[in-house]
PDB file of C-alpha atoms and ligand atoms in Angstrom:
ATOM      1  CA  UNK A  14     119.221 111.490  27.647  1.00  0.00           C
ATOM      2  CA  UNK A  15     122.350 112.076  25.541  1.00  0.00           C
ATOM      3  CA  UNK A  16     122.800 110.007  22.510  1.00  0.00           C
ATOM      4  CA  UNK A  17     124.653 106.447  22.184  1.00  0.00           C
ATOM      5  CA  UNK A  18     127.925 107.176  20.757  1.00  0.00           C
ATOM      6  CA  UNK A  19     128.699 104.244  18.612  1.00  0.00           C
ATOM      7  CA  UNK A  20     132.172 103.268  17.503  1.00  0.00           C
ATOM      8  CA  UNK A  21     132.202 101.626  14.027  1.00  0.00           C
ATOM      9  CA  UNK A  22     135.485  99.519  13.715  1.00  0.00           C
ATOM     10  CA  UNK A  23     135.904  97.636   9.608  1.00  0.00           C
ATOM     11  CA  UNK A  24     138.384  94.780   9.805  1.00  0.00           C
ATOM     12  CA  UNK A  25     139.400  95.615   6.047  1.00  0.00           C
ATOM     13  CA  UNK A  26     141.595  98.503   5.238  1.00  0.00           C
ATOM     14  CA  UNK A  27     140.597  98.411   1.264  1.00  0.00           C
ATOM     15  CA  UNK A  28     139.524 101.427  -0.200  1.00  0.00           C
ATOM     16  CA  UNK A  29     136.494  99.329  -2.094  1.00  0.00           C
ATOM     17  CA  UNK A  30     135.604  97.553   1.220  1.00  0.00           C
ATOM     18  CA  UNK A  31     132.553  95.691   1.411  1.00  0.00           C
ATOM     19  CA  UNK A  32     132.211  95.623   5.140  1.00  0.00           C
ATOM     20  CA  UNK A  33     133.700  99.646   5.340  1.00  0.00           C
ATOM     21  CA  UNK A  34     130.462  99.964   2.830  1.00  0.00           C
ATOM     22  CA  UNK A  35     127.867  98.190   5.087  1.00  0.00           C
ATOM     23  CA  UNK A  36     129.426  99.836   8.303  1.00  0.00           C
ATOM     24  CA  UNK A  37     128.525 103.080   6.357  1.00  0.00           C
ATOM     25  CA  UNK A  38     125.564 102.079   5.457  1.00  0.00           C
ATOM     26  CA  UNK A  39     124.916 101.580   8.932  1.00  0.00           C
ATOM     27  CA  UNK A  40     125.182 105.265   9.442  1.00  0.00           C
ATOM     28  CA  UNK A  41     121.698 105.270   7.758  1.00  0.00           C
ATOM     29  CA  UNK A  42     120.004 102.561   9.465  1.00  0.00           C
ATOM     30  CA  UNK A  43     120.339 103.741  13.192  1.00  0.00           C
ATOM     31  CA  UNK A  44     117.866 104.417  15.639  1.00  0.00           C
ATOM     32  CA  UNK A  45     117.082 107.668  16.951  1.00  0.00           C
ATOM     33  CA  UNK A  46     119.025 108.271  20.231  1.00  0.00           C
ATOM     34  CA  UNK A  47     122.525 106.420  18.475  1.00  0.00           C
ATOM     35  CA  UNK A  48     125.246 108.271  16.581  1.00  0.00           C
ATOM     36  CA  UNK A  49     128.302 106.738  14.912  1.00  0.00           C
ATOM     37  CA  UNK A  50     131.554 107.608  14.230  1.00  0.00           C
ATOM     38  CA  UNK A  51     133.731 105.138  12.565  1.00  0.00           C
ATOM     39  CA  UNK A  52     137.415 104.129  13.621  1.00  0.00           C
ATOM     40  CA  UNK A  53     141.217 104.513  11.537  1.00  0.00           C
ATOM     41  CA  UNK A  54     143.229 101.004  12.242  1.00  0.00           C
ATOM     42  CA  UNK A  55     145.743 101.255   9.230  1.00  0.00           C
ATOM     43  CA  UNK A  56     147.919 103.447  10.759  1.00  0.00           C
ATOM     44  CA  UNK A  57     148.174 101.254  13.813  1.00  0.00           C
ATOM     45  CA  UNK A  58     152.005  99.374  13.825  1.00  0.00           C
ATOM     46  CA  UNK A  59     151.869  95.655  14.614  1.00  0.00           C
ATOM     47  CA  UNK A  60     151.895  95.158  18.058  1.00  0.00           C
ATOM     48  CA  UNK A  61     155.629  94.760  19.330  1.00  0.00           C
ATOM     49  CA  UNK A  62     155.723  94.391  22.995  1.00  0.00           C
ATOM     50  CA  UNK A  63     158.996  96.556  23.155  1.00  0.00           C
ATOM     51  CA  UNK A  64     157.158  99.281  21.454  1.00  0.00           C
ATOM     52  CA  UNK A  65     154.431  99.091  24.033  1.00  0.00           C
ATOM     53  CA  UNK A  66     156.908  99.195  26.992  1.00  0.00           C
ATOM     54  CA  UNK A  67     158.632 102.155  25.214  1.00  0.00           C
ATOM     55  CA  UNK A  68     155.567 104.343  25.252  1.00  0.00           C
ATOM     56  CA  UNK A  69     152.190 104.297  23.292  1.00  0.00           C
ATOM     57  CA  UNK A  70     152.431 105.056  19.958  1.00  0.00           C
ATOM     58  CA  UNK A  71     149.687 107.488  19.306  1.00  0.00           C
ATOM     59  CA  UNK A  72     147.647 106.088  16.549  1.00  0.00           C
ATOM     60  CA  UNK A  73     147.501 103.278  19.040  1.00  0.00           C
ATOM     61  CA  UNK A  74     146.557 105.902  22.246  1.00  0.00           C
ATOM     62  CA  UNK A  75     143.677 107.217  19.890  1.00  0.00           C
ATOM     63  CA  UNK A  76     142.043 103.998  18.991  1.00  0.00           C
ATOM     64  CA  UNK A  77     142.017 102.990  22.500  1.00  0.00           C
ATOM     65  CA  UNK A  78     140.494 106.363  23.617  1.00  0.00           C
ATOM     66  CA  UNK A  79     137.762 106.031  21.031  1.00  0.00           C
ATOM     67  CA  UNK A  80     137.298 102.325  22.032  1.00  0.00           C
ATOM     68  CA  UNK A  81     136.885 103.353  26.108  1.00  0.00           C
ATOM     69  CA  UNK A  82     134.755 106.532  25.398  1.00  0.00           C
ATOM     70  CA  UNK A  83     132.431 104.439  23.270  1.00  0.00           C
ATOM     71  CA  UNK A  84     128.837 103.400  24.439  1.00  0.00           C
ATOM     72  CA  UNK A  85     129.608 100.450  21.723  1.00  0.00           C
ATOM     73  CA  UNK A  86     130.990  98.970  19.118  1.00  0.00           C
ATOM     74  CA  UNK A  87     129.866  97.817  15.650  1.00  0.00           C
ATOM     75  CA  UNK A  88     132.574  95.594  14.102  1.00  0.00           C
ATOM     76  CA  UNK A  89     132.232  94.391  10.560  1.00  0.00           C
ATOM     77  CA  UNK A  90     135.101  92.239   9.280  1.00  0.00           C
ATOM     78  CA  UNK A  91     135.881  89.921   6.494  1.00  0.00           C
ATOM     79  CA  UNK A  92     136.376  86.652   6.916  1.00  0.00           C
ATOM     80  CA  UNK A  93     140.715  86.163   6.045  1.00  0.00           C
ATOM     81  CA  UNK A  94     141.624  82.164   5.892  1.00  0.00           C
ATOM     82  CA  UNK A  95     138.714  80.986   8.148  1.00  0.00           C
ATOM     83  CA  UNK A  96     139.233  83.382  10.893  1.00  0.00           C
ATOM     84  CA  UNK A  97     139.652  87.252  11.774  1.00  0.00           C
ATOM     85  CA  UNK A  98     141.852  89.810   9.862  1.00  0.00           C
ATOM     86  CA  UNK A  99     145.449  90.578  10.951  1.00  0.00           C
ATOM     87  CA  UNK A 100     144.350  94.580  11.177  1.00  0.00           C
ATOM     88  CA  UNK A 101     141.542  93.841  13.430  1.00  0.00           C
ATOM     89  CA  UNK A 102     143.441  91.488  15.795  1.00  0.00           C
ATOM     90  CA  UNK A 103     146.391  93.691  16.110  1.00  0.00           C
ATOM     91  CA  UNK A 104     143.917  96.563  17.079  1.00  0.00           C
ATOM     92  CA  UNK A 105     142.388  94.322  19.453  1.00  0.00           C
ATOM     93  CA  UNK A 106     145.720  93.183  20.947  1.00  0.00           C
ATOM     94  CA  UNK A 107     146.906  96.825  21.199  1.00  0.00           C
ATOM     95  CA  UNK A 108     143.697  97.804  22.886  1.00  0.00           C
ATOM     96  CA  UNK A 109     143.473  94.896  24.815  1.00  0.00           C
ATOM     97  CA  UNK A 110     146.650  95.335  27.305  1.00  0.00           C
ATOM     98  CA  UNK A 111     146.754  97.310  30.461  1.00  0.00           C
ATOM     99  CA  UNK A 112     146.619  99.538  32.326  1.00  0.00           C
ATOM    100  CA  UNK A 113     142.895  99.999  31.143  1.00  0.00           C
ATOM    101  CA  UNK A 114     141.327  96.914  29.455  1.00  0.00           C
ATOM    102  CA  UNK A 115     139.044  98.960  27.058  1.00  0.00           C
ATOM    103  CA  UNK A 116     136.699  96.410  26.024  1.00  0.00           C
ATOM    104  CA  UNK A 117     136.131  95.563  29.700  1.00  0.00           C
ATOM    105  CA  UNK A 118     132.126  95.313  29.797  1.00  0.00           C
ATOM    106  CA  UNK A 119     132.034  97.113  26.298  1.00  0.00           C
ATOM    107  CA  UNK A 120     128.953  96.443  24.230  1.00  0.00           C
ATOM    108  CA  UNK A 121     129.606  94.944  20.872  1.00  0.00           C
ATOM    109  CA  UNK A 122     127.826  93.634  17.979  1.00  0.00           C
ATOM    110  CA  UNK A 123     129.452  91.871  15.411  1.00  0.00           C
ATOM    111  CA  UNK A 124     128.687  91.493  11.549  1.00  0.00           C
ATOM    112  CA  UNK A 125     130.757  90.182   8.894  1.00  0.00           C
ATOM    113  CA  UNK A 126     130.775  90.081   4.541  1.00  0.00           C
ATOM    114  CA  UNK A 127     132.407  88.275   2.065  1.00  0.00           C
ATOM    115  CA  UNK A 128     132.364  87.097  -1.440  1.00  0.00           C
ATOM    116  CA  UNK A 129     132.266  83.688  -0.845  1.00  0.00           C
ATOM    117  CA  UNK A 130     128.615  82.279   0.199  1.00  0.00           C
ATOM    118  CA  UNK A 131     128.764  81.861   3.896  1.00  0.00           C
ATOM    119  CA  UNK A 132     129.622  85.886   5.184  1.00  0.00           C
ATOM    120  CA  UNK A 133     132.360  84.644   7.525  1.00  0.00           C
ATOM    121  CA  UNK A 134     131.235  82.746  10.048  1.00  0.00           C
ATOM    122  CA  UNK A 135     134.246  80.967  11.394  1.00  0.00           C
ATOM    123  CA  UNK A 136     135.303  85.170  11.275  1.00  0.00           C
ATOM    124  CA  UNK A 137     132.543  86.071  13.744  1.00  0.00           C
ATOM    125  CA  UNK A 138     132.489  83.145  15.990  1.00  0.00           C
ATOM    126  CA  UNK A 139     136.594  83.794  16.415  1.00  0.00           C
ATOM    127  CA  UNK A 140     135.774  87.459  17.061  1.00  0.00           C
ATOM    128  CA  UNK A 141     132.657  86.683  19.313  1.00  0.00           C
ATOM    129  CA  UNK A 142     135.801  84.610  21.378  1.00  0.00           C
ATOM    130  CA  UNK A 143     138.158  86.691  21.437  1.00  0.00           C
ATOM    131  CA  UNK A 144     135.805  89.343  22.805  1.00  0.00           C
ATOM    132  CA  UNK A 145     134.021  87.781  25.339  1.00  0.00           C
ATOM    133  CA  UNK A 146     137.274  86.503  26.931  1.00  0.00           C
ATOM    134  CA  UNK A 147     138.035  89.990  27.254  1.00  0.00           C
ATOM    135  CA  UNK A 148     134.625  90.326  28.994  1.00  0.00           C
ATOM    136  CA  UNK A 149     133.179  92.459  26.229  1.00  0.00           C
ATOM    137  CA  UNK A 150     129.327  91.708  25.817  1.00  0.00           C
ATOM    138  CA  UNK A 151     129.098  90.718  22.881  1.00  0.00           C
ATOM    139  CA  UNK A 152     125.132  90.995  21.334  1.00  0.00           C
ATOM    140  CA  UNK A 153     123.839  87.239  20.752  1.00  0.00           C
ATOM    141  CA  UNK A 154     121.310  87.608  18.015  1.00  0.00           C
ATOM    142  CA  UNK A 155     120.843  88.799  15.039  1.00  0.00           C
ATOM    143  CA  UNK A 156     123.960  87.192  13.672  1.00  0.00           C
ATOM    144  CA  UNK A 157     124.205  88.877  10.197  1.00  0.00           C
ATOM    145  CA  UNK A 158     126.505  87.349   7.674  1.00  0.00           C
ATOM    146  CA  UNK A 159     126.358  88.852   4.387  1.00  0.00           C
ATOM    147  CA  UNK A 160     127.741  86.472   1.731  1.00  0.00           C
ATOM    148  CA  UNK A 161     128.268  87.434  -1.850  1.00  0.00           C
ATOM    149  CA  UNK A 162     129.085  90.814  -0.852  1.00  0.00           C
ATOM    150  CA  UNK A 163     130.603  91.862  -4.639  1.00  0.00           C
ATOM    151  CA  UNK A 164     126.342  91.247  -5.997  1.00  0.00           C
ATOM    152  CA  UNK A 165     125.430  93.572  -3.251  1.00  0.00           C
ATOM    153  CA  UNK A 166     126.817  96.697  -3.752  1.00  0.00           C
ATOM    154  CA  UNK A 167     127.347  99.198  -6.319  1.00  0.00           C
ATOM    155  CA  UNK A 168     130.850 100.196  -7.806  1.00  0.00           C
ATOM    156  CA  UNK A 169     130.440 102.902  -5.707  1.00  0.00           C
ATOM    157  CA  UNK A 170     129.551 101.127  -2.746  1.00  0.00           C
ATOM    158  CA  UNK A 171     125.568 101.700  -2.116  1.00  0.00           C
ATOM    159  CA  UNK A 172     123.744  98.791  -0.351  1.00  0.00           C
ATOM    160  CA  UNK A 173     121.694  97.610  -3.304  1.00  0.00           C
ATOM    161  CA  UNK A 174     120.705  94.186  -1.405  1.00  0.00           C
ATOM    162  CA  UNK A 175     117.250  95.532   0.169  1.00  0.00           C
ATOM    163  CA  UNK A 176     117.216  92.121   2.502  1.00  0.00           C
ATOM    164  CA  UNK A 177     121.058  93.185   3.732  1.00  0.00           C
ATOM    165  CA  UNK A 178     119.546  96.259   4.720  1.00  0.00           C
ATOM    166  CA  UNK A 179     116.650  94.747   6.540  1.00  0.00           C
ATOM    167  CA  UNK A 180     118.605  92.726   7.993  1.00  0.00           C
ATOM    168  CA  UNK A 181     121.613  95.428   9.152  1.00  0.00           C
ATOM    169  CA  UNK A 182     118.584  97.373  10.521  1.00  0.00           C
ATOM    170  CA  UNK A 183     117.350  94.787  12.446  1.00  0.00           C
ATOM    171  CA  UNK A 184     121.146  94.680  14.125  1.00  0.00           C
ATOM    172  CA  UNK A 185     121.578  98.355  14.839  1.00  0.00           C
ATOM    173  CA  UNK A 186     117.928  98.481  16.132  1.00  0.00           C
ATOM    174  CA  UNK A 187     118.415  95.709  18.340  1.00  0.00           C
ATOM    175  CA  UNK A 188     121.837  97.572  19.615  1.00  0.00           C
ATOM    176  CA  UNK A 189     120.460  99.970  21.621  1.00  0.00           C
ATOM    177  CA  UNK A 190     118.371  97.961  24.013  1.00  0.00           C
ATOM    178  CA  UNK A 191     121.415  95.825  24.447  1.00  0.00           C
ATOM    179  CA  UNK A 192     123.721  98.237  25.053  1.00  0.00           C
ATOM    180  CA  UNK A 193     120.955  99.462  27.734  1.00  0.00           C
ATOM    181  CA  UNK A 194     120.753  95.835  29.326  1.00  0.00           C
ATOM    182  CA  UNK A 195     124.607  95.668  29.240  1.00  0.00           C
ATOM    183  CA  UNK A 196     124.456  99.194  30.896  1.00  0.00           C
ATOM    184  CA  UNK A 197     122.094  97.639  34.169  1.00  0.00           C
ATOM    185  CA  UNK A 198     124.069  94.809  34.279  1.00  0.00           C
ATOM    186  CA  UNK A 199     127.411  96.236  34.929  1.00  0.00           C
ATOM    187  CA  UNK A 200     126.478  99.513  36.434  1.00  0.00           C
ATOM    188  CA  UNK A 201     129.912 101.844  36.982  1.00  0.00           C
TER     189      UNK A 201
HETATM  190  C1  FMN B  11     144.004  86.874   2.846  1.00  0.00           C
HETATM  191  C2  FMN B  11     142.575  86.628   2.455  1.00  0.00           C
HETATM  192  C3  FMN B  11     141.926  85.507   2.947  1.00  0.00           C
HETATM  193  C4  FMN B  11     140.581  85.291   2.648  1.00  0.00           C
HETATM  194  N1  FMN B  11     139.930  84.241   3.229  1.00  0.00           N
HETATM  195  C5  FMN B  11     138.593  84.126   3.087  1.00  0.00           C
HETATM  196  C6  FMN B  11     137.869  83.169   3.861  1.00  0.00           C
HETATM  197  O1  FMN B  11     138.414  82.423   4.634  1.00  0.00           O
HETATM  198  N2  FMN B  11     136.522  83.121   3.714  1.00  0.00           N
HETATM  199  C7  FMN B  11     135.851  83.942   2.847  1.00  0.00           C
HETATM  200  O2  FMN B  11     134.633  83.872   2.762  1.00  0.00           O
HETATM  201  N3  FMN B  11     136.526  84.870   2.101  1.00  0.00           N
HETATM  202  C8  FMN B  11     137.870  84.981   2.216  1.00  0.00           C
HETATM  203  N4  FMN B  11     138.559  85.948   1.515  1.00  0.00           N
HETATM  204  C9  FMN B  11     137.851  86.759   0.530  1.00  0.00           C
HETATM  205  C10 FMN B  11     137.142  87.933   1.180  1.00  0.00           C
HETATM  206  O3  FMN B  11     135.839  87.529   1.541  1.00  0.00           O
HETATM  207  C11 FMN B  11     137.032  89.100   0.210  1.00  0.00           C
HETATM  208  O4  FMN B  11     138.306  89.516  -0.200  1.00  0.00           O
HETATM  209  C12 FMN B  11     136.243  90.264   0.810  1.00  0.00           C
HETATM  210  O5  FMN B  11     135.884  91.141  -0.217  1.00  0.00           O
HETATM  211  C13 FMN B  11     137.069  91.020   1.832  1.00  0.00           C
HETATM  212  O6  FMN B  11     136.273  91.962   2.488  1.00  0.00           O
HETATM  213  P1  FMN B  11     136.353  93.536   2.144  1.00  0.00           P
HETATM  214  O7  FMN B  11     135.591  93.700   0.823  1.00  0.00           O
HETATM  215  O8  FMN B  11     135.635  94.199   3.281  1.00  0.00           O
HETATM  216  O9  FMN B  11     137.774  93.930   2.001  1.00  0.00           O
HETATM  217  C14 FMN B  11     139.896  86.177   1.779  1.00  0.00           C
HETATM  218  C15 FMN B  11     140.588  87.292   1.273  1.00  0.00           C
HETATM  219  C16 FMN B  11     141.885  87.524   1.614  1.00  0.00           C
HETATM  220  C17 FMN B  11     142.580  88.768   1.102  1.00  0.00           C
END
């Protein structure tokens, strides 16, 4: 059986990224039988209905063909004000609109890291909304919040936390049989 093809998606465009560095680090952790391949979103414009009507732009017709050729998605975002980042949303509203609704029955898990102590909850539960009203499924458990992101990762952004990475494993791991559930459940 050909692999899982992943798509990694960080709701932070920083260079230093926390969440860019634990989607990376995710690159390490998966299964056999997954590869992943992580998504641009800065070079998306906002989203300006006119624009749409006018024609695609094409960082905007890339993202969406990454999004609808993807077995799943692995989202990591910070947490911005309580809820999810402006760059993430406008991908999602971008990718969202017709004629194809790409995260129609998409497979998604969700993680999120911050510097302050809770890892962006009020982030993920948003994100878990937004998402499942666009009938993605999104995975239920593990939640992974990674709080106090800045003691967890070198300046040159390694992983040093050894329970983040048990705990990023145990989400990538537990991908695959969800995406295969999510597969039997909405067969083409
Ligand atoms: C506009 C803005 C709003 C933020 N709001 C929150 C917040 O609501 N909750 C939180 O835990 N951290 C908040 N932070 C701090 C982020 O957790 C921190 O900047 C984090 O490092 C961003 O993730 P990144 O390293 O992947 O860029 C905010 C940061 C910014 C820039």
């Amino acid at each position: 059986m050909a692999d899982l093809k992943i798509l990694g998606i960080s709701g932070s465009l920083r260079k230093g990224s926390f969440n860019t560095a634990a989607l990376k680090t995710c690159l390490e952790l998966l299964p056999a039988g997954m590869t992943m391949s992580i998504a641009r979103i800065d070079d998306i414009p906002l989203f300006n209905q006119d624009v749409f009507d006018a024609g695609m732009p094409e960082p905007v017709k890339r993202f969406r063909a990454e999004v609808a050729a993807a077995d799943g998605l692995l989202i990591a975002s910070p947490e911005y004000n309580f809820s999810i980042t402006a760059p993430l949303k406008n991908a999602i509203d971008w990718a969202s609109r017709p004629p194809n609704q790409v995260f129609q029955d998409k497979p998604i898990a969700i993680f999120s890291a911050t510097v302050g102590p809770l890892g962006g909850p009020r982030n993920q539960y948003d994100l878990r909304r937004i998402l499942t009203q666009l009938w993605g499924h999104v995975m239920p458990r593990p939640e992974v919040f990674i709080g106090a992101a800045n003691t967890k990762f070198d300046a040159n952004g390694k992983l040093t936390d050894e329970t983040t990475r048990k705990f990023l494993a145990d989400l990538v791991t537990g991908f695959k049989p969800w995406i295969e559930r999510m597969r039997v459940a909405t067969p083409a």
